[in-house]
GROMACS .gro file of C-alpha atoms in nm:
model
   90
    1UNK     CA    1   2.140  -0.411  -0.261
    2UNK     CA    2   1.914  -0.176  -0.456
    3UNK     CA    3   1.742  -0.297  -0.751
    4UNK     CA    4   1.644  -0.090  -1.090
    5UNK     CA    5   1.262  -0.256  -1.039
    6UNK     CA    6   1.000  -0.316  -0.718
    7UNK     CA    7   0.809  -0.644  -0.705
    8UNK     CA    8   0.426  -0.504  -0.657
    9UNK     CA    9   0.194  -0.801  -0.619
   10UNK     CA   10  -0.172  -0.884  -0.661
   11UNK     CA   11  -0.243  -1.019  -0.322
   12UNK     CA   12  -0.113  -1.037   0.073
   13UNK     CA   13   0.016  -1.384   0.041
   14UNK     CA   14   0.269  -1.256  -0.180
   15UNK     CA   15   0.370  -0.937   0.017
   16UNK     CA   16   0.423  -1.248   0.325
   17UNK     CA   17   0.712  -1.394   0.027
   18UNK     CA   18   0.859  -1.078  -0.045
   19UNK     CA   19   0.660  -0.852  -0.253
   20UNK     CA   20   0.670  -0.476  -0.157
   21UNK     CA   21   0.289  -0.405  -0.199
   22UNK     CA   22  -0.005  -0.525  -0.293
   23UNK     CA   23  -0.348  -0.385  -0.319
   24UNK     CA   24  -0.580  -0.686  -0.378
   25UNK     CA   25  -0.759  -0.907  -0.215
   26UNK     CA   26  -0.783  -1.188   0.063
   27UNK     CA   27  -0.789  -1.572  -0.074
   28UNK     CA   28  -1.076  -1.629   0.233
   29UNK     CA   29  -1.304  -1.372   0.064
   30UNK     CA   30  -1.268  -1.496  -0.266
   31UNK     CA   31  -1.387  -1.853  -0.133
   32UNK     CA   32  -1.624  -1.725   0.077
   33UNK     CA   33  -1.789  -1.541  -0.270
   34UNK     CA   34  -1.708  -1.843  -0.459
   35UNK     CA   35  -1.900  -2.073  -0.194
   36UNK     CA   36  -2.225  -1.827  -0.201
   37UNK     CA   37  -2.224  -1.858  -0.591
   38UNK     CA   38  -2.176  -2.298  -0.520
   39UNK     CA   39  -2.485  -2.228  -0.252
   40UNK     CA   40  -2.724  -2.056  -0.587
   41UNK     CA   41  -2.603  -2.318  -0.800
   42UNK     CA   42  -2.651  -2.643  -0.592
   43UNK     CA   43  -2.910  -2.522  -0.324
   44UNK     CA   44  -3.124  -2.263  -0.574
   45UNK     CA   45  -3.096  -2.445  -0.879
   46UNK     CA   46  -2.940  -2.185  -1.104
   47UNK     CA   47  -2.706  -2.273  -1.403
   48UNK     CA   48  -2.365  -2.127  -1.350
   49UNK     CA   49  -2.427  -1.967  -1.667
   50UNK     CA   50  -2.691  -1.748  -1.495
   51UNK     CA   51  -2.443  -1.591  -1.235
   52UNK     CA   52  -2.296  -1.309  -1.303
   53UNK     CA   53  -1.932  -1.282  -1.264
   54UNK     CA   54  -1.800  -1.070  -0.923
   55UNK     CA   55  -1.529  -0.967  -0.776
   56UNK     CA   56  -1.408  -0.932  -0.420
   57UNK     CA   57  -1.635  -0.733  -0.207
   58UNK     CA   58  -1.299  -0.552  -0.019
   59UNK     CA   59  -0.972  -0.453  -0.162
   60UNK     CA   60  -0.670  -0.383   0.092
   61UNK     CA   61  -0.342  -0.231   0.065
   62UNK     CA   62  -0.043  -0.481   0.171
   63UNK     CA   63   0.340  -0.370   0.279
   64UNK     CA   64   0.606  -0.551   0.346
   65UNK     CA   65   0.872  -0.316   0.464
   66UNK     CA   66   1.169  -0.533   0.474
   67UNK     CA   67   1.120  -0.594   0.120
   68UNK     CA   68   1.043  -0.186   0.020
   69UNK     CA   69   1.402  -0.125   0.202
   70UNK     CA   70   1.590  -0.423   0.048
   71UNK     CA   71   1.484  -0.342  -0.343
   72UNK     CA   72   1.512   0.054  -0.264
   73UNK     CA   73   1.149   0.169  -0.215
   74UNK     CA   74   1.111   0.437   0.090
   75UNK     CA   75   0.752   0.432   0.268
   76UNK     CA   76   0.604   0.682   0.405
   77UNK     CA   77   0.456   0.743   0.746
   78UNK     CA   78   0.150   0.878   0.591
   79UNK     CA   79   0.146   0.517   0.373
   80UNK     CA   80   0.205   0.334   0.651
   81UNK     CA   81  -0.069   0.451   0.824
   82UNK     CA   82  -0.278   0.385   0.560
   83UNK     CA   83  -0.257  -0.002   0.672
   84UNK     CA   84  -0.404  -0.240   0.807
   85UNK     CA   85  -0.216  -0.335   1.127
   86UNK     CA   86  -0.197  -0.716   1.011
   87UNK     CA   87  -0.128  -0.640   0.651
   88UNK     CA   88   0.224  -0.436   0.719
   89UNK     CA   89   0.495  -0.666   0.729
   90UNK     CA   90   0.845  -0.660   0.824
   0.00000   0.00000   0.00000
């Protein structure tokens, strides 16, 4: 079945569930940031109000192939190289 839209999604847990791509970021990394801005606050004595805001360090591209080919989206070799090996799914 071919579909009129492709389900592009903001990170690699949802590319696991069926979303053809994603270029985002890993839920470890954000907690790992999350837990360095917990170690200022609790260990350093800043307010939160003090931290800047930030974003994930790393941002990878995500594929799931089965779910390019079922809604109608053809990947590339060259795209698929562009991978991770354990963020291509199919």
């Amino acid at each position: 079945m071919t579909t009129k839209f492709r389900l592009f999604v903001a990170e690699k847990d949802s590319v696991k569930n069926g979303g053809v791509a994603s270029y985002g970021f890993e839920y470890f990394d954000l907690g790992y940031t999350t837990g360095k801005m917990a170690v200022e606050i609790l260990k350093d004595g800043k307010k939160a109000s003090d931290i800047a805001a930030k974003f994930p360090e790393s941002l990878d591209l995500a594929l799931n192939l089965k779910a390019a080919a079922a809604q109608g989206f053809e990947v590339s070799d060259a795209l698929k190289q562009e991978v991770k090996p354990d963020n291509l799914f199919e």
